[in-house]
Short mmCIF file of C-alpha atoms in Angstrom, two decimals:
data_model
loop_
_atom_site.label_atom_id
_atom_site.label_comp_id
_atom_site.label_asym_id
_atom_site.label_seq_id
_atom_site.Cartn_x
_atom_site.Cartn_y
_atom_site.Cartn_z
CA UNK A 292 0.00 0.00 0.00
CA UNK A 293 1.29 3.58 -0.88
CA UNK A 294 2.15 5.79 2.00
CA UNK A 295 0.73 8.97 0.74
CA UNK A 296 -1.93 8.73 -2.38
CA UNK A 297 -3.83 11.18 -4.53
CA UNK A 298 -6.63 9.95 -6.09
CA UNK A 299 -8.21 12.12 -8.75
CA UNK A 300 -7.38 15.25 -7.32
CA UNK A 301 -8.81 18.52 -8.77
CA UNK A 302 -8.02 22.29 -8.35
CA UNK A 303 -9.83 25.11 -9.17
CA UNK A 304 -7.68 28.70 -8.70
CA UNK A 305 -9.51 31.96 -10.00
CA UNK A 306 -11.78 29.77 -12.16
CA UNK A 307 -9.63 27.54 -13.99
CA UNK A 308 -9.09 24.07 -13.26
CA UNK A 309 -5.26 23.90 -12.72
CA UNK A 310 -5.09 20.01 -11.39
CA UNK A 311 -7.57 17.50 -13.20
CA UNK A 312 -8.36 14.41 -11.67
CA UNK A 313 -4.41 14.38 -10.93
CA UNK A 314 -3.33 10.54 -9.35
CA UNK A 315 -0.09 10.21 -8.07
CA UNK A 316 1.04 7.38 -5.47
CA UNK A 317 4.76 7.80 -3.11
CA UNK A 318 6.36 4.56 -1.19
CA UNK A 319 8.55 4.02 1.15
CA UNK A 320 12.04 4.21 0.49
CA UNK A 321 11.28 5.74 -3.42
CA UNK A 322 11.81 9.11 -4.70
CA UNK A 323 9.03 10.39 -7.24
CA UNK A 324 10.43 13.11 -9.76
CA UNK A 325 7.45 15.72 -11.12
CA UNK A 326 8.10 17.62 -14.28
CA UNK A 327 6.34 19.45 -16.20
CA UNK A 328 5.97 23.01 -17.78
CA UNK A 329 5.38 25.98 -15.88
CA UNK A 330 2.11 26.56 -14.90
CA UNK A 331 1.15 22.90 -15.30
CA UNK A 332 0.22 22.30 -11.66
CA UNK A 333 3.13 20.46 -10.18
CA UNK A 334 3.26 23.42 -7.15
CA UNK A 335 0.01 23.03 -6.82
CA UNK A 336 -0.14 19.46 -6.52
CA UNK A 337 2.60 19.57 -4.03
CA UNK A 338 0.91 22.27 -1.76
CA UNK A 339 -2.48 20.39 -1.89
CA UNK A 340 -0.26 16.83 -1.12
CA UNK A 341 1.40 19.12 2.00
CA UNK A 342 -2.13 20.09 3.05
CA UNK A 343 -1.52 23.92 2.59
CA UNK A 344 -4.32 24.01 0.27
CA UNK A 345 -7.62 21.61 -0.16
CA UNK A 346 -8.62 20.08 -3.46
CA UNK A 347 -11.71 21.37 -4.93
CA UNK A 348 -12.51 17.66 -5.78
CA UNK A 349 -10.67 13.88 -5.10
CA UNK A 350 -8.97 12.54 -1.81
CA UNK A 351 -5.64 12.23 -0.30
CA UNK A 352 -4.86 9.20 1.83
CA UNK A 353 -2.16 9.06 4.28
CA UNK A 354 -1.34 4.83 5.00
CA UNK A 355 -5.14 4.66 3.59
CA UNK A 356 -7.04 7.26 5.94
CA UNK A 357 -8.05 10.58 4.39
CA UNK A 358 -5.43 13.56 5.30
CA UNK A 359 -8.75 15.73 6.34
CA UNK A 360 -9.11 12.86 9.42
CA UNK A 361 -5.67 12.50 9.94
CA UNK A 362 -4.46 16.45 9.39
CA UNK A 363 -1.90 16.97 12.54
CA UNK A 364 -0.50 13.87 12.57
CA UNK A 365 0.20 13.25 8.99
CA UNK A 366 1.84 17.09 8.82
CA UNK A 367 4.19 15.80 11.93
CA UNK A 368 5.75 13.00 9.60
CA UNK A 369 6.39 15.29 6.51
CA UNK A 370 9.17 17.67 5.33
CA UNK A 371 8.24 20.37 2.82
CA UNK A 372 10.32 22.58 0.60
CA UNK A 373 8.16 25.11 -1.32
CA UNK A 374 8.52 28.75 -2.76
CA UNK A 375 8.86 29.93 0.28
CA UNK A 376 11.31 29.27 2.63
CA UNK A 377 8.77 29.50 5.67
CA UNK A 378 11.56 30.67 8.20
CA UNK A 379 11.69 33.49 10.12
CA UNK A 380 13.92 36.17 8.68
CA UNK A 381 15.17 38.11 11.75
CA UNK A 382 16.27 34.44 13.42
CA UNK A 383 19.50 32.87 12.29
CA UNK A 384 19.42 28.80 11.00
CA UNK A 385 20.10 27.86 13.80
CA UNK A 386 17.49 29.40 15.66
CA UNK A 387 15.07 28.58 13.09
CA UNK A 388 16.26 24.90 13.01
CA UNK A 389 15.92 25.18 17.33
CA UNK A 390 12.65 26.88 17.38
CA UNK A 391 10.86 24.39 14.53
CA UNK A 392 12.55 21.52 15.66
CA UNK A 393 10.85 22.61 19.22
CA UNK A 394 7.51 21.94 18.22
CA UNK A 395 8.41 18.96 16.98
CA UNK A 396 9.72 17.54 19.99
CA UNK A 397 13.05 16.40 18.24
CA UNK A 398 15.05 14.88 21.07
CA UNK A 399 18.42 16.10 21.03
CA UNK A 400 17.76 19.38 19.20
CA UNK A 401 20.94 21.06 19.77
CA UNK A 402 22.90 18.23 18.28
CA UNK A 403 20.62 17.82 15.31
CA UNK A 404 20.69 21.01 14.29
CA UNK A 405 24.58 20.90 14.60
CA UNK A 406 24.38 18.35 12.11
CA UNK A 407 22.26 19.82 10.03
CA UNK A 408 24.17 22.89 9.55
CA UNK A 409 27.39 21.19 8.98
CA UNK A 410 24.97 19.05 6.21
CA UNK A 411 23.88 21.84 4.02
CA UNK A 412 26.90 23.86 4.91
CA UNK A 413 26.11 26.69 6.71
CA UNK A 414 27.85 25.95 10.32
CA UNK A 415 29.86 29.41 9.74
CA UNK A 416 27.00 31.29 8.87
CA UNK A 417 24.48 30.08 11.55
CA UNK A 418 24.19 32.52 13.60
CA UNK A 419 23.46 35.05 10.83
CA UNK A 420 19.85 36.44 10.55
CA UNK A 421 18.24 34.59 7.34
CA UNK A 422 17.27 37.84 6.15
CA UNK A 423 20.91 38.44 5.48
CA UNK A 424 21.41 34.75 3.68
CA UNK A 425 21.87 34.45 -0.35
CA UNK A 426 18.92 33.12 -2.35
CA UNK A 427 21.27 29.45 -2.36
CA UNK A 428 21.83 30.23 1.32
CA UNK A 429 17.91 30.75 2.55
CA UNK A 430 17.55 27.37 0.36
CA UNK A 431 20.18 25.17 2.34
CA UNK A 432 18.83 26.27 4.98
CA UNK A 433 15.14 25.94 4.09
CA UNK A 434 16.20 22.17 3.26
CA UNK A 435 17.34 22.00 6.82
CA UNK A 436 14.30 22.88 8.16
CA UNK A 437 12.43 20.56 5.88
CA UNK A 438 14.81 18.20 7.26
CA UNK A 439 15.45 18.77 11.48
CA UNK A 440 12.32 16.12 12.84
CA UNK A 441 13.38 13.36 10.30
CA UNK A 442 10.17 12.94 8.65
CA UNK A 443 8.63 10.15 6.52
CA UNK A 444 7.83 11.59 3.75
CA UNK A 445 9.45 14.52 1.75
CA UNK A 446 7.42 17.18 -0.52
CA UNK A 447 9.86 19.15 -2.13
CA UNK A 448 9.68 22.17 -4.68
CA UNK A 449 12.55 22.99 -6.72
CA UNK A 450 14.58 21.94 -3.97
CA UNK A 451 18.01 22.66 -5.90
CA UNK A 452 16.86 26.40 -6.80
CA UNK A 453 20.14 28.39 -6.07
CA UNK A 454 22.76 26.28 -5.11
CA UNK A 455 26.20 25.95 -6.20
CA UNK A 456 27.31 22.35 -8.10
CA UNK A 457 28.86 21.48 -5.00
CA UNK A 458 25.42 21.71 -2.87
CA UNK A 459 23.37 20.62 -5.55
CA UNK A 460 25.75 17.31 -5.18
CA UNK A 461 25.43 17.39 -1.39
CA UNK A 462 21.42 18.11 -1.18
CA UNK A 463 21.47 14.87 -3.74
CA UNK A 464 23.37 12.61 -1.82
CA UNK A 465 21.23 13.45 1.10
CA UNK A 466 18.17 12.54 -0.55
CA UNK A 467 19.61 9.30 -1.75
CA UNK A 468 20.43 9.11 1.54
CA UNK A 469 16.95 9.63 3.18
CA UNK A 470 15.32 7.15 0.72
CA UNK A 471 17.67 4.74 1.58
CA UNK A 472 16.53 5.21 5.14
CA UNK A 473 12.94 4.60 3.79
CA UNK A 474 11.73 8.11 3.20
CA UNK A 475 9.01 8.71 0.21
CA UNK A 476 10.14 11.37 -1.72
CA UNK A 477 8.20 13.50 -4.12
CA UNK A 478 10.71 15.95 -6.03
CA UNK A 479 9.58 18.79 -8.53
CA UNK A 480 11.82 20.34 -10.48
CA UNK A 481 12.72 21.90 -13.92
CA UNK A 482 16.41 20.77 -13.28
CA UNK A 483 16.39 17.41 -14.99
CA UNK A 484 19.85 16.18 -14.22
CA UNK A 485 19.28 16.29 -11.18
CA UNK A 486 15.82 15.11 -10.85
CA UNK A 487 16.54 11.89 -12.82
CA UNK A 488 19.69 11.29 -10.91
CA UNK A 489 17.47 12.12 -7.68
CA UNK A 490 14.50 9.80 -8.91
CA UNK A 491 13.38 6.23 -8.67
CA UNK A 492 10.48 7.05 -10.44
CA UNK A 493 9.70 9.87 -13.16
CA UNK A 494 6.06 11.80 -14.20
CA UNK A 495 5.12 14.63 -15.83
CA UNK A 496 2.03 16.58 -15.17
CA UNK A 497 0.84 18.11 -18.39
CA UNK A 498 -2.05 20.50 -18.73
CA UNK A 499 -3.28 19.26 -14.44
CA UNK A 500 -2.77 15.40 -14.57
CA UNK A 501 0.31 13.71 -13.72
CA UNK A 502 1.17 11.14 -16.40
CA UNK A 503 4.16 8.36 -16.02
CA UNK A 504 7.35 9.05 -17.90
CA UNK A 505 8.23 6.49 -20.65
CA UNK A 506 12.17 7.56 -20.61
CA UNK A 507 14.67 5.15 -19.35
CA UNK A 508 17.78 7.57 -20.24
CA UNK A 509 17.98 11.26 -19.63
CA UNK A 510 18.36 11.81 -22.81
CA UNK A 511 14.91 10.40 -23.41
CA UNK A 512 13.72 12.70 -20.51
CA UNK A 513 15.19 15.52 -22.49
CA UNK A 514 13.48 14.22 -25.14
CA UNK A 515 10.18 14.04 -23.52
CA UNK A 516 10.73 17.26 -21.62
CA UNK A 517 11.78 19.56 -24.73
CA UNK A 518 8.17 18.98 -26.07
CA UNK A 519 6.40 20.38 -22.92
CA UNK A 520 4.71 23.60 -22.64
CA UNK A 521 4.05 23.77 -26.39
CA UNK B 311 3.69 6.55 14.81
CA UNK B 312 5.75 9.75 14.92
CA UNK B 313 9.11 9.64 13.83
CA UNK B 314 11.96 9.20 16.52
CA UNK B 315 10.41 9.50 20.21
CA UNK B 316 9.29 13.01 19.40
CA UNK B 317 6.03 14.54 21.76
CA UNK B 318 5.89 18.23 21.71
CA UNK B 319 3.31 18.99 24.17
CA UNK B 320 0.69 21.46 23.89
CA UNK B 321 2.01 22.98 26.76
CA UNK B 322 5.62 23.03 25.12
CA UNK B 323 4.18 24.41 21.88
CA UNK B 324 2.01 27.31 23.77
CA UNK B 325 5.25 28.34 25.13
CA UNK B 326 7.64 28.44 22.49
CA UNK B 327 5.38 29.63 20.55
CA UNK B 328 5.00 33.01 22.71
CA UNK B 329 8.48 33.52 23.38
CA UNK B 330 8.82 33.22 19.33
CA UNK B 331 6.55 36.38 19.50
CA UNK B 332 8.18 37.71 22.41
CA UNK B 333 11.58 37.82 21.10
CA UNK B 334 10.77 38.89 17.28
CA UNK B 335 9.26 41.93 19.04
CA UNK B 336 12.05 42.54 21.16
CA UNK B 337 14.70 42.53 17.89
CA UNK B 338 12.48 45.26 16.65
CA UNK B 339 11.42 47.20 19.64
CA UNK B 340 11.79 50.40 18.03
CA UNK B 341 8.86 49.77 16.54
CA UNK B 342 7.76 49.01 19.85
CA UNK B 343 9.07 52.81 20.93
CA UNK B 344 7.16 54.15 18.57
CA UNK B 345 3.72 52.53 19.37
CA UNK B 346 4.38 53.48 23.05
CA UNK B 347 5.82 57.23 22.57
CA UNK B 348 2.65 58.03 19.95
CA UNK B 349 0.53 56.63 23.22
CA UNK B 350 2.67 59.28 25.60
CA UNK B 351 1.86 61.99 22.77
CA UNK B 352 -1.90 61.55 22.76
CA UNK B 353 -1.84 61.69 26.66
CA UNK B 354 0.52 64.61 26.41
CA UNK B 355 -1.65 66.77 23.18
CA UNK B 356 -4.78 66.07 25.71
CA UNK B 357 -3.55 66.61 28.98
CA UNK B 358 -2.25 70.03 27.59
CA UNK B 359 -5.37 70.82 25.60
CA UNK B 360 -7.76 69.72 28.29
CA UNK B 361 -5.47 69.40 31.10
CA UNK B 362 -6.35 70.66 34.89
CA UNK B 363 -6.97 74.01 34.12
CA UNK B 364 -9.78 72.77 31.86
CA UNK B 365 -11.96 72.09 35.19
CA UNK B 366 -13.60 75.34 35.76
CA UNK B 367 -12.67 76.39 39.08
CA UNK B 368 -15.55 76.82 41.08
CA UNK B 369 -16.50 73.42 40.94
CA UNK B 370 -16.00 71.48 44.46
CA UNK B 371 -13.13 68.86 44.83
CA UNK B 372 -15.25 65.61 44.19
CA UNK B 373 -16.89 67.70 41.50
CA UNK B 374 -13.19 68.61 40.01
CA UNK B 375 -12.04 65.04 40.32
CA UNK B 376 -14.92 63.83 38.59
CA UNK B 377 -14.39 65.80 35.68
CA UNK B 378 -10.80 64.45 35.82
CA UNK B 379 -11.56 61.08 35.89
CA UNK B 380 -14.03 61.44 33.14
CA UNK B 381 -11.11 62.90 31.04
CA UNK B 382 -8.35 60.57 31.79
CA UNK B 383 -10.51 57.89 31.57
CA UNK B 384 -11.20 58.69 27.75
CA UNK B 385 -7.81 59.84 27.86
CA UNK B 386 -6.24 56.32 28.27
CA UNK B 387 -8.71 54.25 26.28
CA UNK B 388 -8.10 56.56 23.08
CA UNK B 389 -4.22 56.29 23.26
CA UNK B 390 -4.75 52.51 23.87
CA UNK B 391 -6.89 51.83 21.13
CA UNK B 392 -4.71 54.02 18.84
CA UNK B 393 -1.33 52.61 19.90
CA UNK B 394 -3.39 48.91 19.73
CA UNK B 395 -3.98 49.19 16.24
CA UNK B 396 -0.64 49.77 15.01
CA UNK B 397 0.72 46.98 17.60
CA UNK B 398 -1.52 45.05 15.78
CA UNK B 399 -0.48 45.79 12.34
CA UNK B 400 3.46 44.71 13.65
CA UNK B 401 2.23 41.37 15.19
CA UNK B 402 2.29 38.72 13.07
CA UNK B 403 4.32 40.43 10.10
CA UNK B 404 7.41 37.88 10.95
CA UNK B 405 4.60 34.81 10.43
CA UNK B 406 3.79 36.01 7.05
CA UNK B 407 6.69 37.39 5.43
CA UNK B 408 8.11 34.39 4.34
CA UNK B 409 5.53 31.98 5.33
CA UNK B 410 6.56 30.71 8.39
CA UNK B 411 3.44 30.45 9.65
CA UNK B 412 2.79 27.30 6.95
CA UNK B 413 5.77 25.87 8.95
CA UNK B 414 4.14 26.17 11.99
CA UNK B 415 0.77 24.70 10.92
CA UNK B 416 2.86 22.23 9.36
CA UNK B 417 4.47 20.80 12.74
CA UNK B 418 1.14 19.61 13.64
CA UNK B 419 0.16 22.89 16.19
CA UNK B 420 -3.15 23.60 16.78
CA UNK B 421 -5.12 26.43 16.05
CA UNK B 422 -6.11 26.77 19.30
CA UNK B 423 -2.16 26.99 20.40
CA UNK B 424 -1.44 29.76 17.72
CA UNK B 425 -4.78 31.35 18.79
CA UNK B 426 -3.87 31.67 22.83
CA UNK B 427 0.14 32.57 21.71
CA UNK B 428 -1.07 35.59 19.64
CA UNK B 429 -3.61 36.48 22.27
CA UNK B 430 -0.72 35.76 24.99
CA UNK B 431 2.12 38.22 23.19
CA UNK B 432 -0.34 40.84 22.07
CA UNK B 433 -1.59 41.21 25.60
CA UNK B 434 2.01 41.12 26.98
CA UNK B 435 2.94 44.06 24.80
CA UNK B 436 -0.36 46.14 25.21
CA UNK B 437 0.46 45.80 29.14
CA UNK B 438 3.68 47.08 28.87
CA UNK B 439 2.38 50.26 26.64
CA UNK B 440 -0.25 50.71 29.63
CA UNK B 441 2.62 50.55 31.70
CA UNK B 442 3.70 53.93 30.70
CA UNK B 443 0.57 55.30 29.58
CA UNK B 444 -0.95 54.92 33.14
CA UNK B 445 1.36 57.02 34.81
CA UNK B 446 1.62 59.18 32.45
CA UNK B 447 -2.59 59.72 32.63
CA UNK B 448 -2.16 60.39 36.37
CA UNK B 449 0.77 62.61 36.49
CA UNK B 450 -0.45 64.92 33.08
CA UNK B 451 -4.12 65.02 34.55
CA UNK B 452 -3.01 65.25 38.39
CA UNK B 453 -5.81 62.61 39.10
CA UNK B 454 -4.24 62.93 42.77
CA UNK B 455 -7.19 61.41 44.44
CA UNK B 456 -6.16 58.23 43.14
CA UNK B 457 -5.22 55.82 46.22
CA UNK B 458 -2.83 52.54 46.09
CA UNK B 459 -6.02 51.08 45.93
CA UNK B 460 -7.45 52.31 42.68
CA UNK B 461 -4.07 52.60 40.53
CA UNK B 462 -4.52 48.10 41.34
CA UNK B 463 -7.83 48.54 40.49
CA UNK B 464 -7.57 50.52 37.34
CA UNK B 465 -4.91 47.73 36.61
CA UNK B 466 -7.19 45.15 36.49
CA UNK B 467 -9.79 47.06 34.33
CA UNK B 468 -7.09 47.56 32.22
CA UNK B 469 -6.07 44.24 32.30
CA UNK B 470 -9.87 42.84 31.22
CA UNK B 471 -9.82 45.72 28.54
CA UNK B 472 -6.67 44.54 27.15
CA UNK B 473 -7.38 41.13 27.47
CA UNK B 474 -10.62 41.91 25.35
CA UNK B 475 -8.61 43.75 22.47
CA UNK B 476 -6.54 40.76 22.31
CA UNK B 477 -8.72 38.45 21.64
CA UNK B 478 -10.16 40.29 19.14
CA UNK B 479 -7.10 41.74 18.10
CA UNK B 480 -5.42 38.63 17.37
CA UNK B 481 -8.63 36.90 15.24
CA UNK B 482 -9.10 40.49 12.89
CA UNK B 483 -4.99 40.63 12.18
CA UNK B 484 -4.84 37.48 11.15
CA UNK B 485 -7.98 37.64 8.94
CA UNK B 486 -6.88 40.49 7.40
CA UNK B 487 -2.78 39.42 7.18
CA UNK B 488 -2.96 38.59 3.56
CA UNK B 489 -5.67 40.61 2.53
CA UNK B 490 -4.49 43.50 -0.16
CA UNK B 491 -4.54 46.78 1.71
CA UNK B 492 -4.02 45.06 4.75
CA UNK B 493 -3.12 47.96 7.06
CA UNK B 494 -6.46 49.92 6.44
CA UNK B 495 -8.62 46.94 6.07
CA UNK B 496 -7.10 46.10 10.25
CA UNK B 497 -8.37 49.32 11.66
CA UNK B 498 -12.14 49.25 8.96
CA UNK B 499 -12.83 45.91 10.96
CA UNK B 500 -11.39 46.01 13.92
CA UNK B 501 -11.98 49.33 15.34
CA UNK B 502 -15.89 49.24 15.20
CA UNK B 503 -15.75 45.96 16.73
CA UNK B 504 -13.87 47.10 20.22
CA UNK B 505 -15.89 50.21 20.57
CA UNK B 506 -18.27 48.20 22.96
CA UNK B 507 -15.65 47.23 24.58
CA UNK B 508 -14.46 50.30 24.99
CA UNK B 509 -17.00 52.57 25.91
CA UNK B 510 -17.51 49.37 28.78
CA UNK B 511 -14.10 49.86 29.68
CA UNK B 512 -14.19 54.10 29.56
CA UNK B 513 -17.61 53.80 31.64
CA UNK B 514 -15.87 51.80 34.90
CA UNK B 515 -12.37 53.54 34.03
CA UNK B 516 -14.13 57.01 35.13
CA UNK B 517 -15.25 55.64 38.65
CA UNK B 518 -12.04 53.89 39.33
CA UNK B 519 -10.21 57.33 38.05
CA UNK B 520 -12.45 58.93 40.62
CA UNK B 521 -12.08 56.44 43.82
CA UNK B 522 -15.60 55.78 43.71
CA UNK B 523 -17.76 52.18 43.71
CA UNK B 524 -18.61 50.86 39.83
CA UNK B 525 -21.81 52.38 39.64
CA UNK B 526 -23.41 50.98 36.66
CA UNK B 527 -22.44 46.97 36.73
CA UNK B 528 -23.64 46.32 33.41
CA UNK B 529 -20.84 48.06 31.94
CA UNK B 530 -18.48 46.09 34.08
CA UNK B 531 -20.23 42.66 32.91
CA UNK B 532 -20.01 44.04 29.37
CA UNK B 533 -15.97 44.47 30.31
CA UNK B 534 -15.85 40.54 31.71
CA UNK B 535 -18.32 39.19 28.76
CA UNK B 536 -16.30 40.57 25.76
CA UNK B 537 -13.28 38.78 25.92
CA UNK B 538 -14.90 35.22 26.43
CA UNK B 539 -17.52 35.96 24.28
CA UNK B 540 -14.88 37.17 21.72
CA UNK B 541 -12.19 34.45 22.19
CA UNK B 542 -15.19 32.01 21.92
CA UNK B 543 -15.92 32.92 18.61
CA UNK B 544 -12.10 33.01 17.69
CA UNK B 545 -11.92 29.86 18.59
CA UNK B 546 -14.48 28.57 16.77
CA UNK B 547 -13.26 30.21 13.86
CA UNK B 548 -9.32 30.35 13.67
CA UNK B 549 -8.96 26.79 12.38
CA UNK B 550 -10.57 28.15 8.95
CA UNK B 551 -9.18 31.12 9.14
CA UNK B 552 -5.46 29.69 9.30
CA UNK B 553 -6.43 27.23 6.29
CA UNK B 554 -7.24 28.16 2.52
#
């Protein structure tokens, strides 16, 4: 059974139906890359997955039990990444990482977040106020936050917006790393490299449903991807 | 099952969550300055205009305090409700500028936790403005009459008035936090909504001010009925409020 499902999921924004009757299933352990052209609904499936926004129509299931019955607990056991960095500007990492990590209840916190830090590389600059961080910086950290109660399942939006090769390689290997702990992973990004290096499994959405991928190489993903948004 | 032994009680979550307030205020206290010195200049601009000297002065000395207490009385409300409103624009701000309030409702907290914080930190900081302001009403106005006895009693009128603009405070600045034209929209709604309260709060102010018994209770129950009656219907309420 899939750990998080969406079954026929629907959005309507403004009046237009931006998700239709979108599906999408994430396991344990198994990283799920989303593509797709701008405006094609992968944010919004993510946000409505994350349960910042409801679905006009269709059902989410957390372990089989509707997200709506469910809502604090499931939120507990996920990590999101989205547009916005949802930290606190005038609070360093660190304090972010202590004060979120707080209402989790991680034990250990100050060690965690230690770790953390030295993770996404920004143990010299934790003490700085975010509001002072690079766009690259705001994201490590960001992915730090997602990251500080260890949860189940990660949502994560253009994850790799902004940093350096030698990040991008280190936010990677974490991933790898978190799947390999058993973590279901749902990545969206426009960066396909590292998306299909990222991904176990690859979909597009196209025009608000999510369709499998039928590439097997990245060139066939560049392939498939060059003819989206047209 | 939670991941790793992790319980954050309600309790815990309460508490962090109003020291997060606490301490984002404090960073940026001069905005804090600024709410309580515009208080000090309304007190100041009034006490001036219709200081003492305004009593005319024939009028006997319960006669003369009354009229004092009457005017420091509306005095203190005004300045509150003035400096409450731009409190009240500040709090919150660090939530929404980058979202961090999605984090929060994303660690599982309930809306009845983020509710009670704001409520918790909004009163904290409208007790410190009275803090001065109080003072600053007796001194300006020379409300001598005013024993030990009423200044703690005052306090806890003050204390139920606050507690009422809180409540209501914290459920109209979070409706209105990502409406467009935010900062007008705060004081449209919330203003005509606390002027029960406080015209119940000017009413029992003026025989406190004046060292006398409340004379009308119904005012005072109006004081005490506003902030459950208010925080009631915030409660009710936040949990769609803080989702789409």
């Amino acid at each position: 059974m899939a750990l998080l499902a969406a079954e026929s999921v629907s959005k309507e924004l403004d009046g237009r139906l931006v998700l239709r009757d979108a599906s999408v299933e994430l396991h344990p352990g198994r990283c799920l890359a989303l593509f797709g052209a701008n405006g094609s609904g992968k944010s919004t499936l993510l946000r409505i997955l994350a349960t910042l926004w409801r679905p006009t129509r269709g059902e989410v299931t957390w372990d089989g039990k509707p997200v709506s019955r469910v809502r604090a607990t499931y939120r507990r056991q996920l990590g999101y990444v989205g547009h916005e960095s949802l930290l606190y500007g005038d609070r360093s990492a660190r304090e972010n990482l202590l004060f979120f990590g707080g209402l989790y209840g991680v034990p250990d916190l100050e060690r965690r977040a230690d770790v953390l830090l030295d993770e996404v590389g920004l143990t010299r600059f934790a003490d700085i106020p975010v509001r002072a961080y690079s766009r690259g910086m705001t994201q490590r950290a960001t992915l730090a936050r997602a990251l500080v109660h260890s949860p189940r399942l990660l949502l994560l939006d253009e994850p790799f917006t902004g940093l350096d090769a030698a990040m991008r390689a280190a936010a990677l290997k974490r991933l790898r790393m978190s799947c390999d702990e058993g973590v279901a992973v749902c990545l969206v990004t426009h960066d396909l490299e590292s998306g299909y290096e990222a991904a176990t499994d690859v979909a597009f959405v196209r025009r608000g449903r999510v369709e499998p991928s039928a590439a097997t190489s990245l060139e066939e993903l560049r392939s498939e991807y060059s003819g989206e948004g047209r | 099952m939670e991941p790793q032994a992790m319980r954050a009680g309600r309790s815990g979550q309460f508490t962090r969550l109003v020291a997060k307030d606490l301490s984002l205020q404090w960073r940026n206290r001069e905005a804090l300055y600024v709410v309580g010195l515009f208080s000090l200049l309304v007190v100041l601009v009034f006490a001036f205009a219709y200081g003492p000297e305004f009593v005319p002065p024939g009028l006997g000395r319960a006669a003369r305090h009354g009229e004092l207490a009457k005017l420091g009385a509306a005095i203190f409300w005004s300045a509150l409700a003035f400096g409450a409103v731009i409190a009240l624009h500040r709090s919150g701000e660090a939530d929404r500028e980058f979202g961090a309030m999605g984090a929060i409702r994303l660690a599982g907290v309930s809306p009845t936790a983020i509710y009670f914080s704001r409520i918790v930190s909004i009163f904290i900081i409208l007790t410190a403005i009275e803090a001065a302001l109080l003072p600053a009403v007796i001194v300006f106005l020379q409300v001598e009459s005013m024993t030990a006895m009423d200044v703690a009693r005052m306090a806890g009128v003050a204390a139920l008035g606050t507690c009422g603009v809180s409540t209501i405070g914290a459920f109209v600045s979070t409706m209105t936090a990502s409406a467009r034209g935010k900062e007008s929209l705060l004081s449209v709604v919330l203003l005509p909504l606390v002027v029960p309260l406080l015209i119940a709060a000017t009413k029992v102010s003026v025989d406190v001010f004046a060292s006398r018994p409340i004379s009308d209770w119904r005012w005072f129950s109006l004081l005490v009925a506003y902030p459950m009656l208010t925080a009631g219907v915030g409660l009710a309420l936040f949990d769609s409020l803080l989702e789409e």
